[in-house]
Short mmCIF file of C-alpha atoms and ligand atoms in Angstrom, two decimals:
data_model
loop_
_atom_site.label_atom_id
_atom_site.label_comp_id
_atom_site.label_asym_id
_atom_site.label_seq_id
_atom_site.Cartn_x
_atom_site.Cartn_y
_atom_site.Cartn_z
CA MET A 372 0.10 0.00 -0.09
CA ASP A 373 1.33 3.37 -0.65
CA LYS A 374 1.16 6.74 0.81
CA ALA A 375 -1.73 8.59 -0.74
CA ALA A 376 -3.57 5.58 -0.48
CA VAL A 377 -3.30 5.71 3.45
CA LEU A 378 -4.66 9.31 2.96
CA ALA A 379 -7.15 9.37 0.30
CA PRO A 380 -10.15 9.12 2.42
CA TRP A 381 -8.63 12.42 4.71
CA ILE A 382 -7.89 14.45 1.39
CA SER A 383 -10.98 16.57 -0.49
CA PRO A 384 -9.62 17.05 -3.96
CA GLY A 385 -11.22 20.33 -4.14
CA ARG A 386 -10.45 22.02 -0.75
CA VAL A 387 -7.17 24.73 -1.74
CA PRO A 388 -5.20 25.46 1.00
CA VAL A 389 -4.66 28.75 2.99
CA THR A 390 -1.64 29.94 5.33
CA SER A 391 -1.73 28.05 8.45
CA GLU A 392 -1.03 29.13 11.66
CA GLU A 393 3.13 28.71 13.27
CA HIS A 394 2.75 25.29 14.60
CA PHE A 395 4.85 24.03 17.30
CA ALA A 396 6.06 19.73 17.71
CA PRO A 397 8.89 19.38 20.48
CA SER A 398 11.53 17.04 19.77
CA ASN A 399 11.84 13.45 21.86
CA ILE A 400 14.28 10.76 22.78
CA ALA A 401 13.69 7.47 22.46
CA LEU A 402 14.05 5.55 25.83
CA CYS A 403 13.45 2.13 23.74
CA LYS A 404 13.98 2.83 20.10
CA TYR A 405 11.95 2.25 16.87
CA TRP A 406 14.63 0.62 14.67
CA GLY A 407 13.99 -1.40 11.61
CA LYS A 408 10.99 -1.01 9.42
CA ARG A 409 8.59 -3.81 8.55
CA ASP A 410 6.81 -1.21 5.61
CA THR A 411 9.44 1.02 4.17
CA GLN A 412 7.12 3.10 2.00
CA LEU A 413 5.11 3.90 5.12
CA ASN A 414 7.61 3.96 8.53
CA LEU A 415 5.67 0.43 9.59
CA PRO A 416 7.92 -0.12 12.29
CA VAL A 417 9.41 -3.88 12.98
CA ASN A 418 9.35 -2.75 17.10
CA ALA A 419 6.73 -0.73 19.64
CA SER A 420 8.69 1.48 20.93
CA LEU A 421 8.34 4.56 23.73
CA SER A 422 10.08 8.17 23.81
CA VAL A 423 9.78 11.43 26.26
CA SER A 424 9.23 15.19 24.62
CA LEU A 425 11.82 17.65 25.35
CA GLY A 426 8.94 20.77 26.58
CA TYR A 427 10.20 23.48 24.40
CA LEU A 428 12.82 22.22 21.74
CA GLY A 429 11.59 21.35 18.91
CA SER A 430 10.66 22.62 15.67
CA HIS A 431 8.49 25.88 14.70
CA THR A 432 6.71 25.55 11.22
CA ARG A 433 4.12 27.71 9.05
CA LEU A 434 2.73 27.22 5.41
CA VAL A 435 2.18 29.53 3.23
CA PRO A 436 0.71 29.31 0.02
CA ILE A 437 2.84 31.18 -3.02
CA ASP A 438 1.95 31.46 -6.11
CA TYR A 439 5.54 29.76 -7.43
CA SER A 440 6.69 26.84 -9.90
CA ALA A 441 8.47 25.48 -6.80
CA ASP A 442 8.25 25.36 -2.84
CA GLU A 443 10.27 27.58 -1.11
CA ILE A 444 11.62 26.24 2.26
CA TRP A 445 13.89 28.53 4.59
CA LEU A 446 14.92 26.64 7.54
CA ASN A 447 16.70 29.04 10.74
CA GLY A 448 15.59 31.88 8.65
CA ASP A 449 18.30 30.18 5.64
CA ARG A 450 16.38 30.03 2.33
CA LEU A 451 17.82 26.21 1.44
CA LEU A 452 19.01 25.01 -2.43
CA PRO A 453 15.47 23.18 -3.69
CA SER A 454 18.12 19.90 -4.18
CA ALA A 455 18.55 19.77 -0.65
CA ALA A 456 17.83 16.49 0.94
CA PHE A 457 15.26 18.30 3.55
CA SER A 458 13.58 20.33 0.84
CA GLN A 459 13.15 16.77 -1.42
CA ARG A 460 11.52 15.32 1.96
CA ILE A 461 9.49 18.58 2.49
CA SER A 462 8.18 19.18 -0.85
CA ALA A 463 7.44 15.22 -1.85
CA PHE A 464 5.49 15.05 1.55
CA LEU A 465 3.15 18.13 0.04
CA ASP A 466 2.80 16.24 -2.37
CA LEU A 467 0.42 14.32 -0.47
CA PHE A 468 -1.90 16.68 -0.63
CA ARG A 469 -1.94 19.36 -3.28
CA ALA A 470 -3.67 17.82 -6.40
CA PRO A 471 -1.27 18.14 -9.97
CA GLY A 472 -0.39 21.98 -10.36
CA GLN A 473 -1.66 22.78 -7.29
CA CYS A 474 0.01 25.53 -5.41
CA HIS A 475 3.35 25.18 -3.75
CA PHE A 476 4.65 26.69 -0.78
CA ARG A 477 6.51 28.76 1.65
CA VAL A 478 7.78 25.96 4.26
CA THR A 479 9.40 28.73 7.41
CA THR A 480 10.52 26.69 10.18
CA ARG A 481 12.67 27.63 12.86
CA ASN A 482 14.00 24.41 15.32
CA SER A 483 14.57 25.84 19.02
CA ILE A 484 16.49 23.08 19.70
CA PRO A 485 20.17 24.06 20.33
CA THR A 486 22.59 23.54 17.37
CA ALA A 487 25.29 22.41 19.14
CA ALA A 488 22.93 19.92 21.34
CA GLY A 489 23.48 17.27 18.24
CA LEU A 490 19.63 15.75 17.75
CA ALA A 491 18.02 14.66 14.95
CA SER A 492 15.17 17.49 14.05
CA SER A 493 13.28 15.18 11.72
CA ALA A 494 10.82 13.96 14.16
CA SER A 495 10.13 17.72 15.21
CA GLY A 496 10.16 18.75 12.33
CA PHE A 497 7.53 16.12 10.52
CA ALA A 498 5.62 16.14 13.58
CA ALA A 499 4.98 19.75 13.05
CA LEU A 500 4.61 20.16 8.98
CA ALA A 501 2.24 17.31 9.53
CA LEU A 502 -0.31 19.80 11.89
CA ALA A 503 0.71 23.19 9.87
CA VAL A 504 -0.60 20.18 6.76
CA ASN A 505 -3.94 19.58 8.60
CA ASP A 506 -4.28 23.35 9.14
CA SER A 507 -3.80 24.28 5.53
CA PHE A 508 -5.62 21.77 4.12
CA GLN A 509 -8.36 22.51 7.01
CA LEU A 510 -8.42 18.42 6.89
CA GLY A 511 -9.99 18.27 10.58
CA LEU A 512 -7.84 15.03 11.86
CA ASN A 513 -7.28 13.67 15.40
CA THR A 514 -4.60 13.53 17.11
CA GLU A 515 -3.92 9.92 16.43
CA GLN A 516 -4.65 10.78 12.91
CA LEU A 517 -1.50 13.17 13.01
CA SER A 518 0.55 11.15 14.92
CA VAL A 519 -0.34 8.54 11.69
CA LEU A 520 0.32 11.64 9.23
CA ALA A 521 4.07 12.71 10.99
CA ARG A 522 4.98 9.10 10.79
CA LEU A 523 4.65 9.00 6.24
CA GLY A 524 7.16 11.75 6.88
CA SER A 525 9.20 10.27 9.04
CA GLY A 526 8.71 7.48 12.11
CA SER A 527 9.94 9.02 15.28
CA ALA A 528 7.77 11.92 14.54
CA CYS A 529 4.88 10.14 15.51
CA ARG A 530 5.56 10.22 18.58
CA SER A 531 6.41 13.98 18.69
CA VAL A 532 2.86 15.07 18.30
CA PHE A 533 2.12 14.69 21.70
CA LYS A 534 4.51 15.69 24.87
CA GLY A 535 5.29 13.72 27.52
CA PHE A 536 6.61 10.32 27.41
CA VAL A 537 4.37 9.21 24.75
CA GLU A 538 4.97 5.14 23.55
CA TRP A 539 4.11 4.17 19.79
CA GLN A 540 2.20 1.72 19.32
CA MET A 541 3.50 -0.52 16.47
CA GLY A 542 -0.38 -1.48 14.99
CA GLN A 543 -0.92 -4.50 13.33
CA ARG A 544 -3.10 -3.32 10.63
CA GLU A 545 -1.73 -3.30 6.52
CA ASP A 546 -2.67 0.48 6.09
CA GLY A 547 -0.91 1.44 9.29
CA LEU A 548 -3.48 3.58 10.92
CA ASP A 549 -3.14 2.02 14.34
CA SER A 550 0.70 2.31 14.54
CA HIS A 551 0.84 5.34 15.56
CA GLY A 552 1.89 7.79 18.92
CA VAL A 553 0.00 6.95 22.45
CA VAL A 554 0.25 9.48 25.56
CA LEU A 555 1.02 8.03 28.65
CA PRO A 556 -0.31 9.41 31.77
CA GLU A 557 2.48 10.06 33.60
CA THR A 558 4.67 12.42 33.91
CA TRP A 559 8.25 12.76 35.79
CA PRO A 560 8.75 16.45 37.03
CA GLY A 561 12.63 15.77 38.49
CA LEU A 562 14.00 13.94 35.39
CA CYS A 563 17.11 16.26 32.84
CA VAL A 564 18.01 15.16 29.67
CA GLY A 565 21.51 16.03 29.55
CA LEU A 566 23.04 16.18 26.07
CA ILE A 567 26.40 15.66 25.45
CA LYS A 568 28.01 16.78 22.60
CA VAL A 569 31.11 14.74 21.50
CA ASP A 570 31.42 15.24 17.75
CA ALA A 571 30.19 18.05 15.92
CA SER A 572 31.86 17.28 12.35
CA VAL A 573 31.02 13.73 11.70
CA LYS A 574 28.73 12.59 8.90
CA SER A 575 27.41 9.42 9.31
CA THR A 576 24.78 7.13 7.69
CA ASP A 577 20.96 8.93 8.33
CA SER A 578 18.60 6.72 10.59
CA ARG A 579 16.83 5.65 7.07
CA SER A 580 19.46 3.98 5.12
CA GLY A 581 21.69 2.84 8.65
CA MET A 582 18.34 0.66 9.61
CA LYS A 583 17.26 -0.57 6.00
CA ARG A 584 21.02 -2.17 6.77
CA THR A 585 20.62 -3.73 9.68
CA VAL A 586 17.32 -5.21 9.16
CA GLU A 587 18.96 -6.76 5.65
CA THR A 588 21.96 -7.39 6.36
CA ALA A 589 22.80 -8.15 10.72
CA HIS A 590 21.47 -11.65 11.81
CA LEU A 591 21.66 -10.29 14.98
CA TYR A 592 18.73 -7.98 14.48
CA GLN A 593 16.76 -11.31 14.63
CA SER A 594 17.10 -10.87 18.55
CA TRP A 595 16.87 -7.01 18.25
CA PRO A 596 12.49 -7.02 18.24
CA LEU A 597 12.19 -9.63 21.89
CA GLN A 598 15.45 -7.42 23.53
CA ALA A 599 12.88 -4.28 22.65
CA ALA A 600 9.66 -6.09 23.26
CA ALA A 601 10.71 -6.75 27.01
CA ASP A 602 12.28 -3.26 27.39
CA LEU A 603 8.71 -1.66 26.70
CA GLN A 604 7.52 -3.64 29.54
CA GLN A 605 10.27 -2.61 31.60
CA LEU A 606 10.08 1.37 31.06
CA ARG A 607 6.47 1.23 31.68
CA ARG A 608 6.59 -0.41 34.94
CA ALA A 609 9.28 2.20 35.51
CA ILE A 610 7.38 5.23 34.58
CA THR A 611 4.13 3.99 36.19
CA VAL A 612 6.08 3.39 40.12
CA GLY A 613 8.79 5.81 38.75
CA ASP A 614 12.04 3.69 39.69
CA PHE A 615 14.70 5.53 38.11
CA THR A 616 17.39 2.42 38.10
CA LEU A 617 14.73 1.17 36.43
CA LEU A 618 14.02 3.69 33.39
CA GLY A 619 18.23 3.83 33.16
CA GLN A 620 19.50 0.68 33.21
CA THR A 621 16.33 -0.15 30.25
CA ALA A 622 17.10 3.03 27.95
CA GLU A 623 21.19 2.20 28.24
CA HIS A 624 20.83 -1.27 27.84
CA ASN A 625 19.04 -0.55 24.93
CA ALA A 626 20.43 1.84 23.27
CA LEU A 627 23.51 -0.41 23.54
CA SER A 628 21.30 -3.47 22.13
CA MET A 629 20.37 -1.12 18.85
CA HIS A 630 23.97 -0.46 19.03
CA ALA A 631 25.25 -4.19 18.76
CA THR A 632 22.70 -4.83 15.88
CA MET A 633 24.46 -1.85 13.94
CA ILE A 634 27.87 -3.01 14.45
CA ALA A 635 26.45 -6.66 13.11
CA SER A 636 25.70 -4.99 10.13
CA TRP A 637 27.56 -5.72 6.96
CA PRO A 638 29.31 -3.30 6.17
CA PRO A 639 29.47 -1.75 9.36
CA LEU A 640 27.62 0.58 11.25
CA VAL A 641 29.78 2.13 14.12
CA TYR A 642 28.12 5.60 14.95
CA TRP A 643 30.48 6.06 18.11
CA GLN A 644 33.73 8.47 17.45
CA PRO A 645 36.66 7.53 20.44
CA GLU A 646 35.05 10.55 22.31
CA SER A 647 31.48 9.06 22.90
CA LEU A 648 33.92 6.20 24.08
CA ALA A 649 35.23 7.94 26.75
CA CYS A 650 32.14 9.51 27.92
CA MET A 651 30.24 6.14 28.05
CA GLN A 652 33.24 4.23 30.36
CA LYS A 653 33.20 8.15 32.22
CA ILE A 654 29.62 7.54 32.68
CA TRP A 655 30.61 3.57 34.47
CA ARG A 656 32.62 5.24 36.37
CA LEU A 657 30.66 7.54 37.63
CA ARG A 658 27.47 5.15 38.12
CA GLN A 659 30.17 3.02 39.99
CA GLU A 660 31.52 5.43 42.47
CA GLY A 661 27.61 6.13 43.25
CA LEU A 662 25.88 8.63 41.10
CA PRO A 663 22.49 7.17 39.05
CA VAL A 664 23.52 9.28 36.00
CA TYR A 665 22.86 6.71 32.39
CA PHE A 666 22.98 7.29 28.53
CA THR A 667 20.84 6.78 25.74
CA MET A 668 22.20 7.20 22.52
CA ASP A 669 20.67 7.63 18.57
CA ALA A 670 22.03 6.88 14.92
CA GLY A 671 24.78 9.24 16.18
CA PRO A 672 27.98 10.61 17.95
CA ASN A 673 26.80 11.86 20.57
CA LEU A 674 25.19 11.97 23.95
CA LYS A 675 22.01 11.65 25.20
CA LEU A 676 21.86 11.33 29.66
CA LEU A 677 19.57 10.27 31.73
CA PHE A 678 19.27 11.56 35.55
CA GLU A 679 17.19 13.28 38.08
CA ARG A 680 17.57 17.13 39.18
CA ASP A 681 19.18 16.10 42.53
CA GLN A 682 22.48 15.17 40.81
CA LEU A 683 22.16 18.15 38.24
CA GLU A 684 24.72 20.56 40.37
CA GLU A 685 26.82 17.26 40.77
CA LEU A 686 27.14 16.53 37.14
CA MET A 687 27.46 19.81 35.56
CA ARG A 688 30.79 19.41 37.36
CA HIS A 689 31.92 16.84 34.81
CA PHE A 690 30.16 17.47 32.43
CA PRO A 691 30.28 21.89 31.66
CA ASP A 692 29.00 21.92 28.18
CA MET A 693 26.39 19.34 28.99
CA GLU A 694 22.40 21.18 27.95
CA VAL A 695 20.11 20.24 30.20
CA ILE A 696 16.27 20.11 29.53
CA GLN A 697 13.65 19.01 32.24
CA PRO A 698 11.54 17.88 29.33
CA PHE A 699 7.87 17.78 32.86
CA GLY A 700 9.86 21.36 34.81
CA ASP A 701 8.50 24.50 34.35
CA ASP A 702 12.66 25.63 33.87
C1 LIG B 2005 17.39 5.68 16.07
O1 LIG B 2005 12.94 7.96 12.10
O2 LIG B 2005 15.13 8.80 11.38
O3 LIG B 2005 16.89 8.01 16.23
O4 LIG B 2005 11.53 6.73 10.18
O5 LIG B 2005 13.36 6.65 8.39
O6 LIG B 2005 12.70 9.28 9.07
P1 LIG B 2005 12.58 7.01 9.30
O7 LIG B 2005 13.40 7.93 10.90
P2 LIG B 2005 14.00 8.15 11.48
O8 LIG B 2005 14.50 7.23 13.18
C2 LIG B 2005 15.39 6.90 14.18
C3 LIG B 2005 15.79 6.64 15.25
C4 LIG B 2005 16.56 6.69 16.71
C5 LIG B 2005 15.40 5.89 17.68
C6 LIG B 2005 13.97 5.93 17.54
O9 LIG B 2005 14.35 7.57 17.30
O10 LIG B 2005 13.14 5.86 18.36
#
């Protein structure tokens, strides 16, 4: 099934798009990762995942219909070349909604994610774009449908339609209408996420091609769905009872298990830099010394630390350049 077939019931062909409001979607960090697709067209995952949204850090996006022959894509005040990969992904997403020959758009996106933080912006970017498309084309979708829409842009974006702890239910249906984010009712006011950028310069394989390579070439990947399912259950329990050790251990173990499948791919996918490993070893040492701190990592060399507010001062002494976010705090 393709994206157009999934979207057909939601689109009224004669609808003329209007200028949208500016829409915000937060960035998210997965504690149980999405890694591998059962449908690459629709970004349907092999496993369910769970994330925490990063509060006010994310993407602000607005759509303005324009009478030009191509879309004009602006990112953080700079106009992107139409040939840029990001522009092409956005235009392809907009093509799903406009009739052939119908207008183009000026897409203005501003990311409040600190550029030094090393966070991917495709999740918040496509979630904010989905909200803006819903507004511009007056689709009137509910939040589950908006999450499905965001997923068609980028899988992890389906979790960025919501705030707080979000589970992406993998679903069973071929059209993926049951594969979307769901908010967990719990909050965790003292939870902190520390962003540590160890290497700005590295150009790595993006998540999309990285997970494809893993699924196709790593025998070790066979065990990933089981690991992810068990981790998801543990994380749900940790969140329900407020057990930080269980949350941290499970998230770190999950991230390292995902990286093990990456390393077992061919050609090997090693996202770590020597500094990434040095930082992991420092965290393990601090933990041995009694400091409750854990980490998670995505498809890149940077680390995201997980700890509670009581440890903030001490951790800032060890990682003075760390950017700290309190997903549930009003800092
Ligand atoms: C490692 O959502 O960027 O960050 O669906 O192909 O757009 P596409 O992939 P993407 O993959 C994110 C992978 C991850 C783990 C996660 O966020 O769950």
